[in-house]
Short mmCIF file of C-alpha atoms in Angstrom, two decimals:
data_model
loop_
_atom_site.label_atom_id
_atom_site.label_comp_id
_atom_site.label_asym_id
_atom_site.label_seq_id
_atom_site.Cartn_x
_atom_site.Cartn_y
_atom_site.Cartn_z
CA MET A 155 0.00 0.00 0.00
CA LYS A 156 3.04 2.30 0.17
CA ASP A 157 2.48 3.14 -3.51
CA PHE A 158 -0.90 4.67 -2.71
CA PHE A 159 0.25 6.58 0.37
CA ARG A 160 3.09 8.04 -1.69
CA LEU A 161 0.62 9.22 -4.33
CA LEU A 162 -1.42 11.17 -1.78
CA LYS A 163 1.39 13.69 -1.54
CA ARG A 164 1.04 14.68 -5.19
CA GLU A 165 -1.18 17.69 -5.83
CA LYS A 166 -1.00 17.11 -9.59
CA LYS A 167 -1.09 13.62 -11.14
CA TYR A 168 -1.32 11.89 -14.48
CA VAL A 169 -4.02 9.22 -14.27
CA ILE A 170 -5.15 6.78 -16.97
CA GLY A 171 -8.86 5.98 -17.19
CA LEU A 172 -9.95 2.75 -18.89
CA MET A 173 -13.47 1.96 -20.04
CA SER A 174 -15.22 -0.67 -22.14
CA GLY A 175 -18.97 -0.29 -22.39
CA THR A 176 -22.00 -2.34 -23.31
CA SER A 177 -21.35 -1.77 -27.01
CA VAL A 178 -18.25 -4.01 -26.65
CA ASP A 179 -16.49 -2.19 -29.48
CA GLY A 180 -13.14 -1.62 -27.80
CA ILE A 181 -11.20 -0.16 -24.90
CA ASP A 182 -11.26 3.60 -24.31
CA ALA A 183 -8.04 4.85 -22.72
CA ALA A 184 -7.52 8.43 -21.57
CA ILE A 185 -4.46 10.04 -19.99
CA VAL A 186 -5.73 12.81 -17.74
CA GLU A 187 -3.82 15.42 -15.78
CA ILE A 188 -5.70 15.87 -12.50
CA THR A 189 -5.08 18.66 -10.02
CA GLY A 190 -6.69 18.49 -6.58
CA HIS A 191 -9.66 16.37 -5.61
CA GLY A 192 -13.31 16.76 -4.63
CA LEU A 193 -14.79 20.13 -5.56
CA GLU A 194 -11.28 21.44 -6.24
CA THR A 195 -10.77 18.91 -9.07
CA GLU A 196 -9.35 20.29 -12.32
CA VAL A 197 -8.69 18.08 -15.34
CA ASP A 198 -6.83 18.35 -18.61
CA LEU A 199 -7.05 15.59 -21.23
CA ILE A 200 -3.55 14.74 -22.44
CA ALA A 201 -4.31 11.85 -24.79
CA PHE A 202 -7.22 9.63 -25.76
CA GLU A 203 -7.54 6.57 -27.96
CA THR A 204 -10.04 3.78 -28.54
CA PHE A 205 -8.36 0.43 -29.09
CA PRO A 206 -10.61 -2.05 -30.94
CA PHE A 207 -10.75 -5.53 -29.50
CA PRO A 208 -8.89 -8.21 -31.49
CA SER A 209 -10.99 -10.16 -33.97
CA GLY A 210 -13.38 -12.54 -32.28
CA VAL A 211 -13.09 -11.01 -28.80
CA PRO A 212 -16.38 -9.05 -28.89
CA GLN A 213 -18.20 -12.27 -29.78
CA ARG A 214 -16.49 -14.10 -26.90
CA ILE A 215 -17.46 -11.31 -24.49
CA LEU A 216 -21.07 -11.30 -25.68
CA ALA A 217 -21.22 -15.08 -25.21
CA LEU A 218 -20.24 -14.54 -21.56
CA CYS A 219 -23.15 -12.12 -21.14
CA GLN A 220 -25.78 -14.79 -21.87
CA PRO A 221 -26.75 -17.34 -19.17
CA ASN A 222 -26.98 -20.13 -21.75
CA THR A 223 -23.48 -19.52 -23.17
CA GLY A 224 -21.53 -17.95 -20.28
CA ARG A 225 -19.41 -20.90 -19.13
CA VAL A 226 -17.54 -20.53 -15.85
CA ASP A 227 -14.21 -21.63 -17.39
CA ASP A 228 -14.56 -19.05 -20.16
CA ILE A 229 -15.41 -16.32 -17.63
CA CYS A 230 -12.34 -17.29 -15.58
CA GLU A 231 -10.00 -17.17 -18.58
CA MET A 232 -11.49 -14.02 -20.12
CA ASN A 233 -11.20 -12.11 -16.84
CA PHE A 234 -7.43 -12.42 -17.11
CA TYR A 235 -7.28 -12.03 -20.89
CA ILE A 236 -9.34 -8.82 -20.84
CA GLY A 237 -7.04 -7.56 -18.06
CA HIS A 238 -4.13 -8.22 -20.42
CA LEU A 239 -5.86 -6.30 -23.23
CA PHE A 240 -6.50 -3.36 -20.88
CA ALA A 241 -2.80 -3.40 -19.96
CA GLU A 242 -1.90 -3.41 -23.66
CA ALA A 243 -4.15 -0.38 -24.18
CA VAL A 244 -2.21 1.43 -21.44
CA LYS A 245 1.12 0.58 -23.08
CA HIS A 246 -0.11 1.71 -26.51
CA ILE A 247 -1.45 5.07 -25.34
CA LEU A 248 1.75 5.71 -23.40
CA GLN A 249 3.77 5.03 -26.53
CA LYS A 250 1.57 7.24 -28.70
CA SER A 251 1.68 10.10 -26.19
CA GLY A 252 5.43 9.86 -25.63
CA MET A 253 4.95 9.27 -21.90
CA ARG A 254 6.39 6.52 -19.70
CA ALA A 255 4.78 4.29 -17.09
CA ASN A 256 6.78 6.12 -14.41
CA ASP A 257 4.97 9.34 -15.37
CA ILE A 258 1.58 7.83 -14.48
CA ALA A 259 0.44 7.90 -10.87
CA LEU A 260 -2.60 5.69 -11.15
CA ILE A 261 -4.94 3.71 -13.39
CA GLY A 262 -8.72 3.70 -12.92
CA SER A 263 -10.38 0.79 -14.75
CA HIS A 264 -14.10 0.25 -15.08
CA GLY A 265 -13.59 -3.17 -16.65
CA GLN A 266 -16.01 -4.94 -18.97
CA THR A 267 -19.48 -5.65 -17.61
CA ILE A 268 -20.66 -9.14 -18.50
CA HIS A 269 -23.73 -9.27 -16.27
CA HIS A 270 -25.62 -6.73 -14.20
CA LEU A 271 -28.54 -7.69 -11.96
CA PRO A 272 -29.63 -4.58 -10.02
CA LYS A 273 -32.46 -4.59 -7.54
CA ASP A 274 -35.82 -4.51 -9.32
CA THR A 275 -37.72 -1.59 -7.82
CA SER A 276 -41.00 -2.19 -9.63
CA ALA A 277 -44.02 -2.61 -7.37
CA ASP A 278 -45.01 -6.01 -8.80
CA CYS A 279 -41.52 -7.51 -8.58
CA ASN A 280 -41.32 -10.98 -7.05
CA ASP A 281 -37.75 -11.62 -8.19
CA SER A 282 -35.79 -13.42 -5.48
CA ARG A 283 -32.37 -12.91 -7.13
CA TYR A 284 -29.73 -11.28 -4.99
CA PRO A 285 -28.72 -7.96 -6.60
CA SER A 286 -25.26 -8.30 -8.12
CA THR A 287 -22.92 -7.18 -10.86
CA LEU A 288 -19.82 -8.60 -12.55
CA GLN A 289 -17.08 -6.74 -14.40
CA ILE A 290 -14.09 -8.58 -15.83
CA GLY A 291 -10.61 -7.31 -16.72
CA GLU A 292 -8.47 -8.45 -13.79
CA PRO A 293 -6.85 -5.36 -12.19
CA ALA A 294 -3.96 -7.43 -10.78
CA VAL A 295 -2.98 -8.21 -14.37
CA ILE A 296 -3.24 -4.52 -15.36
CA ALA A 297 -1.09 -3.43 -12.41
CA HIS A 298 1.51 -6.14 -12.92
CA GLU A 299 1.91 -5.73 -16.68
CA THR A 300 2.04 -1.92 -16.57
CA GLY A 301 3.82 -1.42 -13.24
CA ILE A 302 1.20 1.20 -12.32
CA PRO A 303 -1.04 1.13 -9.18
CA THR A 304 -4.59 0.33 -10.28
CA ILE A 305 -8.05 0.92 -8.84
CA ALA A 306 -10.91 -1.06 -10.37
CA ASP A 307 -14.28 -2.74 -9.74
CA PHE A 308 -16.05 0.49 -8.82
CA ARG A 309 -19.67 -0.68 -8.95
CA VAL A 310 -19.73 -3.29 -6.21
CA ALA A 311 -19.41 -1.02 -3.16
CA ASP A 312 -22.49 0.92 -4.23
CA MET A 313 -24.47 -2.29 -4.76
CA ALA A 314 -23.35 -3.63 -1.38
CA ALA A 315 -25.03 -0.53 0.10
CA GLY A 316 -28.28 -1.28 -1.72
CA GLY A 317 -27.60 0.81 -4.82
CA GLN A 318 -28.04 0.02 -8.49
CA GLY A 319 -24.28 0.17 -9.10
CA ALA A 320 -24.83 2.78 -11.80
CA PRO A 321 -24.71 5.43 -13.08
CA LEU A 322 -21.38 6.20 -11.42
CA VAL A 323 -20.42 9.10 -13.69
CA SER A 324 -23.02 11.32 -12.00
CA TYR A 325 -20.67 12.38 -9.20
CA ILE A 326 -18.03 13.28 -11.79
CA ASP A 327 -20.66 15.16 -13.79
CA TYR A 328 -21.35 17.23 -10.68
CA LEU A 329 -17.67 17.95 -10.05
CA LEU A 330 -17.10 19.10 -13.63
CA PHE A 331 -20.38 20.68 -14.73
CA HIS A 332 -22.43 22.06 -11.81
CA ASN A 333 -23.54 25.59 -12.59
CA SER A 334 -24.86 28.35 -10.35
CA VAL A 335 -27.40 29.72 -12.85
CA LYS A 336 -28.21 26.95 -15.36
CA THR A 337 -29.74 23.50 -15.01
CA VAL A 338 -27.39 21.22 -16.93
CA GLY A 339 -28.09 17.75 -18.33
CA LEU A 340 -25.37 15.25 -19.24
CA LEU A 341 -26.66 12.60 -21.62
CA ASN A 342 -24.36 9.71 -22.49
CA ILE A 343 -25.59 7.52 -25.34
CA GLY A 344 -23.59 4.32 -25.31
CA GLY A 345 -25.14 0.89 -25.62
CA ILE A 346 -27.48 2.10 -22.87
CA ALA A 347 -28.40 5.77 -22.48
CA ASN A 348 -28.00 7.50 -19.13
CA LEU A 349 -28.82 11.03 -18.04
CA THR A 350 -27.52 13.16 -15.20
CA VAL A 351 -29.39 16.36 -14.32
CA LEU A 352 -27.69 19.05 -12.24
CA PRO A 353 -30.22 21.63 -10.95
CA ALA A 354 -29.03 25.24 -11.08
CA ASN A 355 -27.07 26.12 -7.95
CA GLY A 356 -27.80 22.63 -6.60
CA THR A 357 -25.82 20.62 -4.07
CA VAL A 358 -24.41 17.17 -4.68
CA ASP A 359 -27.53 15.74 -3.00
CA SER A 360 -29.80 17.39 -5.58
CA VAL A 361 -28.36 15.46 -8.53
CA CYS A 362 -30.84 13.24 -10.38
CA ALA A 363 -29.50 10.46 -12.61
CA ALA A 364 -30.62 7.19 -14.16
CA ASP A 365 -30.42 4.98 -17.19
CA THR A 366 -33.23 5.90 -19.58
CA GLY A 367 -33.20 2.68 -21.65
CA PRO A 368 -31.57 1.62 -24.92
CA GLY A 369 -28.98 3.87 -26.50
CA ASN A 370 -27.17 2.39 -29.48
CA MET A 371 -27.48 -1.24 -28.41
CA CYS A 372 -30.66 -2.22 -30.25
CA ILE A 373 -29.78 -0.13 -33.31
CA ASP A 374 -26.37 -1.79 -33.55
CA ALA A 375 -27.81 -5.28 -33.16
CA VAL A 376 -30.38 -4.76 -35.90
CA VAL A 377 -27.87 -3.17 -38.29
CA THR A 378 -25.56 -6.15 -37.76
CA GLU A 379 -28.41 -8.60 -38.38
CA ILE A 380 -29.86 -7.06 -41.52
CA THR A 381 -26.42 -6.51 -43.11
CA HIS A 382 -25.30 -10.05 -42.18
CA GLY A 383 -22.41 -8.62 -40.20
CA THR A 384 -20.98 -6.34 -42.88
CA GLU A 385 -21.99 -3.29 -40.81
CA HIS A 386 -22.17 -3.05 -37.03
CA TYR A 387 -23.69 0.40 -36.48
CA ASP A 388 -25.63 3.06 -38.34
CA ASP A 389 -22.84 5.36 -39.50
CA ALA A 390 -23.85 8.97 -38.67
CA GLY A 391 -27.49 7.83 -38.56
CA LYS A 392 -27.62 7.71 -42.37
CA ARG A 393 -29.79 4.60 -42.56
CA ALA A 394 -32.26 5.99 -40.04
CA ALA A 395 -32.41 9.25 -42.01
CA GLN A 396 -33.40 7.29 -45.13
CA GLY A 397 -36.15 5.41 -43.33
CA THR A 398 -39.48 6.34 -41.75
CA PRO A 399 -40.19 5.51 -38.08
CA TYR A 400 -43.33 3.46 -37.52
CA GLN A 401 -44.97 5.15 -34.52
CA PRO A 402 -47.48 2.38 -33.62
CA LEU A 403 -44.58 0.03 -32.88
CA ILE A 404 -42.76 2.69 -30.86
CA ASP A 405 -45.91 3.23 -28.83
CA GLU A 406 -46.15 -0.51 -28.18
CA TRP A 407 -42.48 -0.89 -27.23
CA SER A 408 -42.73 2.16 -24.97
CA LYS A 409 -45.11 0.24 -22.70
CA HIS A 410 -42.12 -1.70 -21.36
CA PRO A 411 -42.24 -1.38 -17.54
CA PHE A 412 -38.68 -0.05 -17.29
CA PHE A 413 -39.56 3.19 -19.04
CA HIS A 414 -42.18 3.98 -16.42
CA LEU A 415 -40.02 3.27 -13.35
CA PRO A 416 -38.98 6.45 -11.51
CA PRO A 417 -35.28 7.12 -10.95
CA PRO A 418 -32.93 5.89 -9.64
CA LYS A 419 -32.86 2.96 -12.05
CA THR A 420 -30.34 1.17 -14.22
CA THR A 421 -30.46 -1.45 -16.93
CA GLY A 422 -28.26 -3.22 -19.44
CA ARG A 423 -27.86 -5.96 -22.01
CA GLU A 424 -29.87 -8.34 -19.81
CA MET A 425 -33.03 -6.31 -20.53
CA PHE A 426 -32.34 -4.51 -23.83
CA GLY A 427 -29.74 -6.73 -25.46
CA HIS A 428 -29.74 -8.99 -28.51
CA THR A 429 -32.88 -10.93 -27.58
CA TYR A 430 -34.90 -7.73 -27.16
CA ALA A 431 -33.51 -6.26 -30.39
CA MET A 432 -34.41 -9.39 -32.37
CA GLU A 433 -37.94 -9.27 -30.95
CA CYS A 434 -38.20 -5.68 -32.14
CA LEU A 435 -36.87 -6.66 -35.57
CA ALA A 436 -39.45 -9.45 -35.77
CA ASP A 437 -42.17 -6.88 -34.98
CA CYS A 438 -40.85 -4.68 -37.80
CA ARG A 439 -40.88 -7.61 -40.24
CA GLU A 440 -44.43 -8.46 -39.21
CA HIS A 441 -45.44 -4.95 -40.26
CA ALA A 442 -43.50 -5.27 -43.54
CA LEU A 443 -41.12 -2.42 -42.73
CA SER A 444 -38.06 -1.96 -44.93
CA ASP A 445 -34.58 -2.37 -43.45
CA ASN A 446 -34.07 1.37 -43.10
CA ASP A 447 -37.57 1.80 -41.68
CA CYS A 448 -36.65 -0.79 -39.00
CA ILE A 449 -33.50 1.14 -38.11
CA ALA A 450 -35.38 4.45 -38.14
CA THR A 451 -38.01 2.99 -35.81
CA LEU A 452 -35.45 1.71 -33.30
CA THR A 453 -33.56 4.99 -33.50
CA GLU A 454 -36.75 6.88 -32.74
CA LEU A 455 -37.37 4.53 -29.78
CA THR A 456 -34.06 5.65 -28.29
CA VAL A 457 -34.95 9.31 -28.87
CA GLN A 458 -38.51 9.11 -27.58
CA THR A 459 -37.64 7.12 -24.44
CA ILE A 460 -34.94 9.66 -23.53
CA VAL A 461 -37.28 12.60 -24.18
CA GLY A 462 -40.10 10.76 -22.40
CA TYR A 463 -37.89 10.29 -19.35
CA ILE A 464 -37.10 14.02 -19.32
CA GLU A 465 -40.77 14.99 -19.67
CA ARG A 466 -41.99 12.45 -17.10
CA PHE A 467 -39.35 12.82 -14.38
CA ILE A 468 -37.40 16.04 -14.93
CA THR A 469 -39.32 18.89 -16.59
CA GLY A 470 -41.82 19.18 -13.74
CA GLN A 471 -38.93 19.96 -11.39
CA SER A 472 -36.78 22.16 -13.62
CA LEU A 473 -36.27 22.79 -17.32
CA ILE A 474 -32.90 21.62 -18.60
CA ASP A 475 -31.21 24.74 -19.97
CA THR A 476 -28.28 22.96 -21.63
CA LEU A 477 -28.12 19.28 -22.54
CA TYR A 478 -24.61 18.03 -23.28
CA VAL A 479 -24.50 14.80 -25.31
CA SER A 480 -21.62 12.32 -25.26
CA GLY A 481 -20.91 8.69 -26.15
CA GLY A 482 -21.20 7.05 -29.55
CA GLY A 483 -24.71 8.44 -30.03
CA VAL A 484 -23.36 11.98 -30.37
CA HIS A 485 -22.12 10.97 -33.85
CA ASN A 486 -25.60 9.82 -34.92
CA GLN A 487 -26.89 12.92 -36.70
CA THR A 488 -30.45 11.59 -36.81
CA ILE A 489 -30.57 11.25 -33.04
CA VAL A 490 -29.05 14.69 -32.46
CA ARG A 491 -31.40 16.30 -35.01
CA ARG A 492 -34.45 14.75 -33.33
CA PHE A 493 -33.39 16.03 -29.91
CA GLY A 494 -33.23 19.52 -31.38
CA GLU A 495 -36.78 19.11 -32.71
CA LEU A 496 -38.31 17.60 -29.56
CA LEU A 497 -36.42 19.62 -26.94
CA SER A 498 -36.93 23.03 -28.50
CA ASP A 499 -36.55 24.91 -25.20
CA THR A 500 -33.23 23.24 -24.40
CA SER A 501 -29.85 23.94 -25.97
CA VAL A 502 -28.64 20.51 -27.16
CA GLU A 503 -24.88 20.44 -27.70
CA PRO A 504 -22.05 17.92 -27.92
CA VAL A 505 -20.18 17.89 -24.63
CA ASP A 506 -17.07 18.89 -26.61
CA ASN A 507 -18.48 22.45 -26.47
CA SER A 508 -17.80 22.42 -22.73
CA GLY A 509 -14.15 21.51 -23.22
CA ILE A 510 -14.60 17.81 -22.37
CA SER A 511 -14.22 15.27 -25.19
CA ALA A 512 -17.49 13.46 -25.97
CA ASP A 513 -15.71 10.23 -26.86
CA ALA A 514 -13.34 10.36 -23.89
CA LYS A 515 -15.82 11.49 -21.22
CA GLU A 516 -16.40 8.11 -19.55
CA ALA A 517 -12.71 7.16 -19.56
CA ILE A 518 -11.97 10.56 -18.03
CA ALA A 519 -14.65 9.88 -15.41
CA PHE A 520 -12.98 6.68 -14.23
CA ALA A 521 -9.62 8.41 -14.02
CA ILE A 522 -11.23 11.00 -11.74
CA LEU A 523 -13.07 8.32 -9.74
CA ALA A 524 -9.75 6.58 -9.12
CA ASN A 525 -8.30 9.87 -7.86
CA GLU A 526 -11.30 10.37 -5.57
CA THR A 527 -10.87 6.86 -4.17
CA LEU A 528 -7.18 7.49 -3.60
CA HIS A 529 -8.10 10.51 -1.45
CA GLY A 530 -10.77 8.60 0.47
CA ASN A 531 -13.66 10.50 -1.10
CA ALA A 532 -16.99 8.79 -1.73
CA GLY A 533 -17.68 8.36 -5.45
CA ASN A 534 -21.34 7.36 -5.58
CA LEU A 535 -24.46 9.49 -5.21
CA PRO A 536 -27.42 7.82 -3.43
CA SER A 537 -29.77 10.16 -5.30
CA ALA A 538 -28.49 8.60 -8.54
CA THR A 539 -27.99 4.95 -7.56
CA GLY A 540 -30.40 4.43 -4.66
CA ALA A 541 -27.64 3.35 -2.25
CA SER A 542 -28.31 3.82 1.46
CA VAL A 543 -25.04 5.71 2.02
CA ARG A 544 -22.18 7.27 0.10
CA LYS A 545 -19.26 4.89 -0.40
CA VAL A 546 -15.60 5.03 -1.35
CA LEU A 547 -15.52 2.98 -4.57
CA GLY A 548 -13.10 0.51 -6.06
CA LYS A 549 -10.39 -1.95 -5.07
CA PHE A 550 -6.69 -1.10 -4.79
CA VAL A 551 -4.05 -3.24 -6.49
CA CYS A 552 -0.33 -2.54 -6.23
CA PRO A 553 1.99 -3.54 -9.10
#
């Protein structure tokens, strides 16, 4: 533990944040210069890169996510292999940036979620499962292969305290974006979409955050299916722009109980993954929709469920003045255009306009979370996750 005590003396540090999300498209690595901690936190992005997984690895990860294909021996092996790939991402970004491992104080790794079973808060829930979550990407491997102290496995402390284990970026959103005069929204559209709302001049306890439902996940799955694997996402939303959404199906899909649960709430591939996407595609085929109409309809589902969440749970409390969008969805021009049309009283902007990279935002967040953990600061927000108390997040591993 001497490595961590030594780091506490540094006012300014270089920290690497590592993130792989539900889209399973690669490892995001960010080198961040961090000064201070808590409300005094200041950050400067030094380098960012997304490292695609080697061929076949996304399929192996997705197989682990399904109860009928997630074998315990495969999970055991992949935990260490993904840790190795995360370590390789660190080495590559150090090389590209011209920095050395000795320059880096700390690594913060989210890992790769393969299953997430939060507490079901619906009134009619009779589920007896114990709430749990599992992220792979062994931090001992990352620390050993890089020689850099590593903090990882951030979700579990929140869930141990009765929380949903997500969204964890909400605390970082507050540190970086709280505003004395404007209500600010931070919308990340990854595989799943999540929204943080920071009321004007609000305290950390006033933050509202939750997953809103599917982001890119269903769109990606359907694009992959209808193109027989030649495409894996709707590039810039071009296919959706060429199609016509079929509103009766959107209305039917929008009856899903998750969309009507109040925050805090979280979801994932278990609820809106491949099986759900294929059911939606089958519905589209039943109504004789063209391929692009199917994609347009699923794209509009993402838009309308996000806007519906805002109208149902946020607007009555305070209008969002500025909505910053990040994640892969910020590159989908159809999604961004529709937000502009449906949220006419809100300024919808890429988070890049704030000085924070849209693509790097979540990797930056886990670098900051690692720094907060190093200083003994709680990193979760009960108002966002539903936990009973604030908790210091993550597990420490020395190289």
